[in-house]
Coordinates of N, CA, C and O and ligand atoms in Angstrom, one line a residue:
X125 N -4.5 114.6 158.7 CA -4.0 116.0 158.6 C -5.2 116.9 158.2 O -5.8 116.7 157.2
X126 N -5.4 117.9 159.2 CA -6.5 118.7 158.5 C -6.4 119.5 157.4 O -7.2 119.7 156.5
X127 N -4.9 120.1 157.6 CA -5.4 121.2 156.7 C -4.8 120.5 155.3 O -4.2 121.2 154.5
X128 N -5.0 119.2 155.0 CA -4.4 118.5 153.8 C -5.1 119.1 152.5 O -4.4 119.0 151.4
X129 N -6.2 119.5 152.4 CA -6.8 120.2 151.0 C -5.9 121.5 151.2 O -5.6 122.0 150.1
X130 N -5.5 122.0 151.9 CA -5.3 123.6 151.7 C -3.5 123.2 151.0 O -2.7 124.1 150.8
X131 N -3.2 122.4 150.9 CA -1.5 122.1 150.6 C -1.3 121.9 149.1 O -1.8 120.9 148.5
X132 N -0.7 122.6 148.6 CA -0.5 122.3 147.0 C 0.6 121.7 146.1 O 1.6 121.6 146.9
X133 N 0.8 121.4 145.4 CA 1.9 121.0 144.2 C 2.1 121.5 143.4 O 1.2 122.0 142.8
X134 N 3.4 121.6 143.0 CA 3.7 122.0 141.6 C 4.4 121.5 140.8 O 5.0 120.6 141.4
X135 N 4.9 121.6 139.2 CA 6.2 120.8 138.8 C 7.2 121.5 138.5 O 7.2 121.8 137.3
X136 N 8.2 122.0 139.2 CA 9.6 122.3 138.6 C 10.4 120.8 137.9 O 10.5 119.6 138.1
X137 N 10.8 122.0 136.9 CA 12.2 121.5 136.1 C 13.5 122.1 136.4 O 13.6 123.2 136.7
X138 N 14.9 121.2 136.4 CA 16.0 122.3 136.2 C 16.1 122.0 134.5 O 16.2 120.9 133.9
X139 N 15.9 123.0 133.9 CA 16.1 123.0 132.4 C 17.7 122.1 131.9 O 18.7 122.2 132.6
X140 N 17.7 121.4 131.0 CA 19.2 121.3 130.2 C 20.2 122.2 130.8 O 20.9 121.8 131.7
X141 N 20.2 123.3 130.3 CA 21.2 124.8 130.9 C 21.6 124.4 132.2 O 22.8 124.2 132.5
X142 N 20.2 124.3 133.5 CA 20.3 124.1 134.5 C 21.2 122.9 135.0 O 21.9 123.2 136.0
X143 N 21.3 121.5 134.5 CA 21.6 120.5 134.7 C 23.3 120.4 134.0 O 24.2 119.9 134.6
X144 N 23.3 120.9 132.7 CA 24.6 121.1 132.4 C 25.5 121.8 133.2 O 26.7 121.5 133.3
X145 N 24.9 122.9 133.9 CA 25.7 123.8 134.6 C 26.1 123.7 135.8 O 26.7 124.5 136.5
X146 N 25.5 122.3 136.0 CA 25.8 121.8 137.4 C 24.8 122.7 138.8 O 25.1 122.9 140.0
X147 N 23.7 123.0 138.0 CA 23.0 124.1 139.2 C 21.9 123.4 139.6 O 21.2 124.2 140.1
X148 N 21.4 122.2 139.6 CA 20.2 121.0 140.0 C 20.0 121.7 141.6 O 19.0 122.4 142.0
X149 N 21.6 121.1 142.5 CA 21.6 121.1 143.7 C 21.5 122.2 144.2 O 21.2 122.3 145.4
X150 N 21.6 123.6 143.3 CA 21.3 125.0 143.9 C 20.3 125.3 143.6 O 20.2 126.5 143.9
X151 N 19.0 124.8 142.9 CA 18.0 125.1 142.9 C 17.1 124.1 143.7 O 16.0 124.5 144.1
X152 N 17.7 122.2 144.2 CA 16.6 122.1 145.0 C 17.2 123.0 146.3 O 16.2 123.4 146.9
X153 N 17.9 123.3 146.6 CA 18.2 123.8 147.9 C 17.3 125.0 148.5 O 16.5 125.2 149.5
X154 N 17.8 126.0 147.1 CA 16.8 127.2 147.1 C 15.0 126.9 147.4 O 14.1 127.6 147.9
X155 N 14.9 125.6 146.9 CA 13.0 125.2 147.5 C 13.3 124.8 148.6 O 12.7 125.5 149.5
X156 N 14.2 123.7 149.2 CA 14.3 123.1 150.4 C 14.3 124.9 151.8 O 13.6 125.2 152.7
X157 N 15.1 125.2 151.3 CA 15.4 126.4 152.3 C 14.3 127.3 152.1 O 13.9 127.7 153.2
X158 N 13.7 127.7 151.3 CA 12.3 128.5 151.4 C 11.1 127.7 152.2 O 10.0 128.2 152.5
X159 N 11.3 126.0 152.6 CA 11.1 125.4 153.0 C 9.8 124.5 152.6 O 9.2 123.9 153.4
X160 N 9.4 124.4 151.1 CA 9.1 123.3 150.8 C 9.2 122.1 151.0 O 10.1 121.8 151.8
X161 N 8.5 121.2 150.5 CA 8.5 119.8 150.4 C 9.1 119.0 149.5 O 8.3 118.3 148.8
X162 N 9.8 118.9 149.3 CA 10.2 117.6 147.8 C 9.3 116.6 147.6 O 9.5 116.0 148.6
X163 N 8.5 116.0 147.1 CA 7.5 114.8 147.3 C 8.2 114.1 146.2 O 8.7 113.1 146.7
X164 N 8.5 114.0 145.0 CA 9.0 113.6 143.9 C 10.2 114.3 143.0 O 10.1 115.4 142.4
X165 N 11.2 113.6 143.0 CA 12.5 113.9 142.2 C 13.3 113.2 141.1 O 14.2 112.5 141.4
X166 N 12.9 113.4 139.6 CA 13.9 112.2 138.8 C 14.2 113.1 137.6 O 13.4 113.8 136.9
X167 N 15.8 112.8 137.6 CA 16.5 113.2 136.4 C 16.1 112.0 135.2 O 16.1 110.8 135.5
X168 N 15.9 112.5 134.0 CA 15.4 112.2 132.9 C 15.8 112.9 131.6 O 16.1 114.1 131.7
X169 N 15.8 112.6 130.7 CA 16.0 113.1 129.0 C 14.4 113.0 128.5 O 14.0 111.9 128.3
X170 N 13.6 114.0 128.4 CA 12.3 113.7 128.2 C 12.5 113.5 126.3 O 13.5 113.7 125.6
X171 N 11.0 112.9 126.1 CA 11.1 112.9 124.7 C 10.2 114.0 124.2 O 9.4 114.4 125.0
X172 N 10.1 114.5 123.1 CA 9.7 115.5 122.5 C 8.2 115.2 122.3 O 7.5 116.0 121.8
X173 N 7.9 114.3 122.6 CA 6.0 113.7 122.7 C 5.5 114.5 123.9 O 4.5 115.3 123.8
X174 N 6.5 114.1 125.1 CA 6.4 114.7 126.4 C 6.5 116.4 126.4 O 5.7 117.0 127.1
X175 N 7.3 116.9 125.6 CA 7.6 117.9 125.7 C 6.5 118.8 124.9 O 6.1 119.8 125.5
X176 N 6.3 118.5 123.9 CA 4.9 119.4 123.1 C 4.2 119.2 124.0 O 3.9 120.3 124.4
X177 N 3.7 118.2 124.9 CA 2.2 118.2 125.4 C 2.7 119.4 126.4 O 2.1 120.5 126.4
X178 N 3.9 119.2 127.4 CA 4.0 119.7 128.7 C 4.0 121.0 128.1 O 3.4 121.8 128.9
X179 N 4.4 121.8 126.8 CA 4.5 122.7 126.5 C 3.4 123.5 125.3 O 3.5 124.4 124.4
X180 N 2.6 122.6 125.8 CA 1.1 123.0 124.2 C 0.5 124.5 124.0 O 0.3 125.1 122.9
X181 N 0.4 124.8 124.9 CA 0.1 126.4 125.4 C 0.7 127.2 123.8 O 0.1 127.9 122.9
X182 N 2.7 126.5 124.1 CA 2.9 127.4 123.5 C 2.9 127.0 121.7 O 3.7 127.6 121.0
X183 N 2.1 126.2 121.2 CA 2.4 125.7 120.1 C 2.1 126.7 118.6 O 1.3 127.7 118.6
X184 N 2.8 126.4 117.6 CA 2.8 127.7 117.0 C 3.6 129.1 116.9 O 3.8 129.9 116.0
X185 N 4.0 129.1 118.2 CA 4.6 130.7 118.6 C 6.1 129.9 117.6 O 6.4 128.8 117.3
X186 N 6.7 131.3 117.1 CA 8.1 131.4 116.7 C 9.0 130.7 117.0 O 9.8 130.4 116.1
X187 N 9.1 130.2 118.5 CA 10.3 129.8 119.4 C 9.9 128.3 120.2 O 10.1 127.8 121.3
X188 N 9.2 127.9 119.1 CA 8.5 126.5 120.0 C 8.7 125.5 119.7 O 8.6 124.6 120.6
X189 N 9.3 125.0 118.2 CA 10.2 123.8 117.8 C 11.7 124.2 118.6 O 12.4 123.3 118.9
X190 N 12.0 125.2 118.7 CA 13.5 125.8 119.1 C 13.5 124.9 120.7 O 14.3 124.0 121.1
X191 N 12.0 125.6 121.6 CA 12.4 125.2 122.6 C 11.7 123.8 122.5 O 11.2 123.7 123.7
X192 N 11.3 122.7 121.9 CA 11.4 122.0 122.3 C 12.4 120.9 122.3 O 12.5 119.9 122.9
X193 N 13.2 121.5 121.2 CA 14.8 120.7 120.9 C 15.6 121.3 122.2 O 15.9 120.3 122.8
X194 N 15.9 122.3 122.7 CA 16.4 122.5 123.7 C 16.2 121.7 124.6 O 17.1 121.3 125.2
X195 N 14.7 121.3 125.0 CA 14.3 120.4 126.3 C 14.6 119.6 125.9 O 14.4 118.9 127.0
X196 N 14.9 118.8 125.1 CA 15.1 117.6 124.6 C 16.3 117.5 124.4 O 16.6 116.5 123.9
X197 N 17.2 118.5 124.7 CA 19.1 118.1 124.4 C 19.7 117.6 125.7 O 20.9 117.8 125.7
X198 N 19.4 117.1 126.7 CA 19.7 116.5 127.6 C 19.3 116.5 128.5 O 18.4 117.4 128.5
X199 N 19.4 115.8 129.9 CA 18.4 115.4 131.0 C 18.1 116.8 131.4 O 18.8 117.8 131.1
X200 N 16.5 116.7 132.6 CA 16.2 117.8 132.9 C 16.0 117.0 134.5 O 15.9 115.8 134.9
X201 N 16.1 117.9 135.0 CA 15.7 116.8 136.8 C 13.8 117.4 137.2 O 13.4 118.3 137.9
X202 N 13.3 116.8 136.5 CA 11.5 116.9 137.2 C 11.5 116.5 138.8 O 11.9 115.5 139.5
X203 N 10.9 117.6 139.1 CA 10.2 117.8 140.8 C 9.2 118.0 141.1 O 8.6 118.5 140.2
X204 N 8.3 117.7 142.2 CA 7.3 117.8 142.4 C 7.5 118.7 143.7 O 8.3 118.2 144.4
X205 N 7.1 119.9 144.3 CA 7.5 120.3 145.7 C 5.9 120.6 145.9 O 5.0 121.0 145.1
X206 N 5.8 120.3 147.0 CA 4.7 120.7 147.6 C 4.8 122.0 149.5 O 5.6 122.2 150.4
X207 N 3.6 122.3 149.2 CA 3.6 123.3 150.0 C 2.4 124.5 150.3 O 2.1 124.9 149.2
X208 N 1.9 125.0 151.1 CA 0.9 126.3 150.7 C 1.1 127.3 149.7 O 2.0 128.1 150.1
X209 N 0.8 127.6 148.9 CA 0.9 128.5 147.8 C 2.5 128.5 147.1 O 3.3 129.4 147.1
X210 N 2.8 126.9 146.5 CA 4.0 126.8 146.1 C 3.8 127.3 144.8 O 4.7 127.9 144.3
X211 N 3.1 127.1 144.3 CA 2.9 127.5 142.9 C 3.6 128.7 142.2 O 4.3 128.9 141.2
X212 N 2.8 129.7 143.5 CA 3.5 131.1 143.1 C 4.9 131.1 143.8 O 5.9 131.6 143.2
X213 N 5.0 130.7 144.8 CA 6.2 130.7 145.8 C 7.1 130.7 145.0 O 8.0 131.6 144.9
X214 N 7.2 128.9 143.7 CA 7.9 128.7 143.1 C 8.8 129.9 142.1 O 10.1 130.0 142.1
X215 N 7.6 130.7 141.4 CA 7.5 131.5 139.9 C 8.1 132.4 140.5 O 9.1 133.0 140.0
X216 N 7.6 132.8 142.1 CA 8.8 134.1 142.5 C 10.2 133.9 142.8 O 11.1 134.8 142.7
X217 N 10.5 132.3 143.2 CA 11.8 131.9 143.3 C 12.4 132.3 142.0 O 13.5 133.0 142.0
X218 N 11.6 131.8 140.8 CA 12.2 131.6 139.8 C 12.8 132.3 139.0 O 13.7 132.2 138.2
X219 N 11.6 133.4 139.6 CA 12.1 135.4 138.6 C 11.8 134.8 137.6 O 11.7 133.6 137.4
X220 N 11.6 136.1 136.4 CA 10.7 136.5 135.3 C 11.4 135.6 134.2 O 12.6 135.2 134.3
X221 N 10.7 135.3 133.0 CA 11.3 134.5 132.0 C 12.6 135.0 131.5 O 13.6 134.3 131.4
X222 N 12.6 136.6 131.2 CA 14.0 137.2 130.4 C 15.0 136.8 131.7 O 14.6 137.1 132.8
X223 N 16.6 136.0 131.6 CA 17.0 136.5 132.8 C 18.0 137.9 132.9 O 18.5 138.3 134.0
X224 N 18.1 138.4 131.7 CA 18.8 139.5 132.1 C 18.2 140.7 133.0 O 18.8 141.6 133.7
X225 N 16.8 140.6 132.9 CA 16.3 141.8 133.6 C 15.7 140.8 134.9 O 15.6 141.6 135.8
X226 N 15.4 140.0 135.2 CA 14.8 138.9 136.1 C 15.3 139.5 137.4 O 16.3 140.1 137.2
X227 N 14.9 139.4 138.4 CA 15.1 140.2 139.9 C 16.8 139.2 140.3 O 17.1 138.0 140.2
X228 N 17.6 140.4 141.0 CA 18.3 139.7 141.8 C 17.6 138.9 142.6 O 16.5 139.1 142.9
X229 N 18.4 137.6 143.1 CA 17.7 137.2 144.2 C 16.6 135.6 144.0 O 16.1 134.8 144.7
X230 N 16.6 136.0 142.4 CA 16.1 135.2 142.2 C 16.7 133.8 141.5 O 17.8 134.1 141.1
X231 N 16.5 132.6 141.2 CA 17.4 131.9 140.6 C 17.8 132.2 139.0 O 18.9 131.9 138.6
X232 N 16.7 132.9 138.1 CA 17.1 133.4 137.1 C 18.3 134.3 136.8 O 19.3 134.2 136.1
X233 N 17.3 135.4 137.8 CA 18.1 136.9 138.1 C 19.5 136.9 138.9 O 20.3 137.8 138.9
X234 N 19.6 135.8 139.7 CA 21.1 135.0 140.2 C 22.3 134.6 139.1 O 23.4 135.0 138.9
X235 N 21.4 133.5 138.5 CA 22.1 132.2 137.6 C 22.0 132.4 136.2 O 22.7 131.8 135.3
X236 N 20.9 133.7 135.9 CA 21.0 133.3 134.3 C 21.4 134.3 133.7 O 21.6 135.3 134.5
X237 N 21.4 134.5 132.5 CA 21.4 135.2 131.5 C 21.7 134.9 130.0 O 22.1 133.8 129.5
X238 N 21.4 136.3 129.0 CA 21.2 135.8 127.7 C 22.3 135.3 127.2 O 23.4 135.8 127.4
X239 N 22.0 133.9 126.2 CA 23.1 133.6 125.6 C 23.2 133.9 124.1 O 24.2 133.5 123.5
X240 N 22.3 134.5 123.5 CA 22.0 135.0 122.3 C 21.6 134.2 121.4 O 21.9 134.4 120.2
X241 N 20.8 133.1 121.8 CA 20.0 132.1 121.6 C 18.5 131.8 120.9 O 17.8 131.7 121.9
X242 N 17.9 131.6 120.0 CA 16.7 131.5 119.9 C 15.4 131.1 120.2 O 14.2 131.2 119.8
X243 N 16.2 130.5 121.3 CA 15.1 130.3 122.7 C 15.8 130.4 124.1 O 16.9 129.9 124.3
X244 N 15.1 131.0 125.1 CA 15.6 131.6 125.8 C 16.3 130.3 127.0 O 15.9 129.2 126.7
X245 N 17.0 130.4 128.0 CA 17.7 129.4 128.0 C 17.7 129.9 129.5 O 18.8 130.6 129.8
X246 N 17.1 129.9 130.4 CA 16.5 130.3 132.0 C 16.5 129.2 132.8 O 15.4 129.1 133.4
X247 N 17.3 128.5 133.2 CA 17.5 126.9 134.3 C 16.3 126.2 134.9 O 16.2 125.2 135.5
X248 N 15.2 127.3 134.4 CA 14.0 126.4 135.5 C 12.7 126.8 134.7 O 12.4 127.8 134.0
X249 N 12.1 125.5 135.1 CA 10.8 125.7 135.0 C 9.5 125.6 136.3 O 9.7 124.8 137.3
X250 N 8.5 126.4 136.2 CA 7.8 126.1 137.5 C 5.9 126.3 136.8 O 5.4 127.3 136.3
X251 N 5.4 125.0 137.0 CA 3.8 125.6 137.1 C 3.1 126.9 137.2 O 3.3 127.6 138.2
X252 N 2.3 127.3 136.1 CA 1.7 128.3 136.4 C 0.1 128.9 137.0 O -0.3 130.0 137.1
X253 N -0.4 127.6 137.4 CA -1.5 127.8 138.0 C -1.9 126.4 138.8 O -1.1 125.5 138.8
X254 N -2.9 126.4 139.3 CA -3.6 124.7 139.8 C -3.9 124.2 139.0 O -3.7 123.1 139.3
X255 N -4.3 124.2 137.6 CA -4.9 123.4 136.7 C -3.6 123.5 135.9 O -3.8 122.7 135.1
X256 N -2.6 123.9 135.7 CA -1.4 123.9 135.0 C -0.6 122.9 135.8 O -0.1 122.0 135.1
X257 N -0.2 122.9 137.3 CA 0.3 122.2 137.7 C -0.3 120.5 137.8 O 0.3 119.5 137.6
X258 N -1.7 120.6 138.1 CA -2.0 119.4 138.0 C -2.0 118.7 136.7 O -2.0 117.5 136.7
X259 N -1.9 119.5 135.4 CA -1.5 118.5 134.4 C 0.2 118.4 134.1 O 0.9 117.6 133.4
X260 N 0.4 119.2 134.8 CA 2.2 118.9 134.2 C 2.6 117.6 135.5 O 3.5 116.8 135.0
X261 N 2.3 117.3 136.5 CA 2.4 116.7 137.4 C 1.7 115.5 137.1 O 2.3 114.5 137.5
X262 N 0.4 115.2 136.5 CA -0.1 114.1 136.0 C 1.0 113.4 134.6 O 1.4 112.2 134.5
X263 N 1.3 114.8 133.7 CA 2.3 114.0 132.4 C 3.5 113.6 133.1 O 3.8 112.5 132.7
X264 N 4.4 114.1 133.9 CA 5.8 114.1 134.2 C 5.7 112.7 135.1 O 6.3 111.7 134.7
X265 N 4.7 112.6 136.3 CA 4.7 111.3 137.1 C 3.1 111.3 137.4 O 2.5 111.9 138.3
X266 N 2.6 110.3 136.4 CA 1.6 109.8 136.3 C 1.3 108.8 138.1 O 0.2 108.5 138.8
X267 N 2.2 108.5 138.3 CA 1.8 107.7 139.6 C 1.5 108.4 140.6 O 0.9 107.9 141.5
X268 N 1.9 109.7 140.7 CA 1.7 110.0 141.7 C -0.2 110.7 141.8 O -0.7 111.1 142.9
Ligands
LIG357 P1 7.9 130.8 131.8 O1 8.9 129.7 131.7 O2 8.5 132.0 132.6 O3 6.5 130.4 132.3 P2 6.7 130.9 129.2 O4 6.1 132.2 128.6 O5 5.7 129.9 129.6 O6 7.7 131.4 130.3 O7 7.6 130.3 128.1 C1 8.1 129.0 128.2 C2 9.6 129.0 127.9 O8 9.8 129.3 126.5 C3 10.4 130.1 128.7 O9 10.8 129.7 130.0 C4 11.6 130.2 127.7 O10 12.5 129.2 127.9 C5 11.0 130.1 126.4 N1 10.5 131.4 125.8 C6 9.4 132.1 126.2 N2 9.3 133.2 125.5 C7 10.3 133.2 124.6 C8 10.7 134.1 123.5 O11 10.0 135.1 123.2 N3 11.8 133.7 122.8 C9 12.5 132.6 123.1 N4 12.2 131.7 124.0 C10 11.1 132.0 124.8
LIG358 MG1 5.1 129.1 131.4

């Protein structure tokens, strides 16, 4: 394949919220139909070892033991999609962190909104850069 360097990865999550709410299958759809790749898919209960690292960035902040007990209250479904500029492709699918103001259209600005929560509770997660995706993608599935 030539243009195999120019093709990227990323890691979505459907958050707890996501997975409780029965919305897994409408968010891979929403990647499938924008027409990504799925390369890797597994529902899991991560453990909170996993979860500080995948989330180290935010360590310290106010809302960061909050969310990491949230990620950690029940299975999350980890994805791998690949694609040319899925990265951002993803973050636009995903609409902005808040979901009450988050774009129609998007799966936030679709599916979410506030629950009056201490951490905010948005169905998905998506890589924020190449060097963000390649480590969330190395912790989540080391094999690949
Ligand atoms: P992102 O998921 O849109 O990239 P980040 O700023 O990386 O947003 O934050 C990670 C996650 O932490 C968010 O998706 C959300 O669940 C939660 N979060 C972020 N900021 C806040 C906040 O100010 N209060 C409560 N929860 C927050
Ligand atoms: Mg982020």
């Amino acid at each position: 394949m030539t243009d195999a360097q120019q093709t990227e990865r990323t890691l979505i999550l459907v958050k707890p919220d996501g997975i409780r709410r029965g919305l897994a299958g409408e968010v891979l759809r929403r990647v499938e139909a924008k027409g990504y790749l799925l390369v890797a898919v597994d529902l899991r209960t991560a453990t909170t070892e996993l979860l500080e690292e995948h989330y180290a960035e935010h360590a310290g902040k106010p809302f960061f033991d909050s969310l990491v007990e949230f990620m950690a209250s029940g299975p999350v479904l980890a994805v791998v999609a690949e694609g040319n500029r899925v990265i951002e492709g993803f973050r636009v699918l995903a609409g902005t962190t808040e979901p009450t103001t988050a774009a129609p259209g998007s799966i936030r600005g679709d599916l979410g909104r506030d629950w009056g929560l201490g951490v905010t509770h948005n169905l998905v997660h998506g890589s924020d850069s190449p060097e963000s995706a390649a480590r969330e993608i190395a912790l989540w599935f080391p094999v690949l």
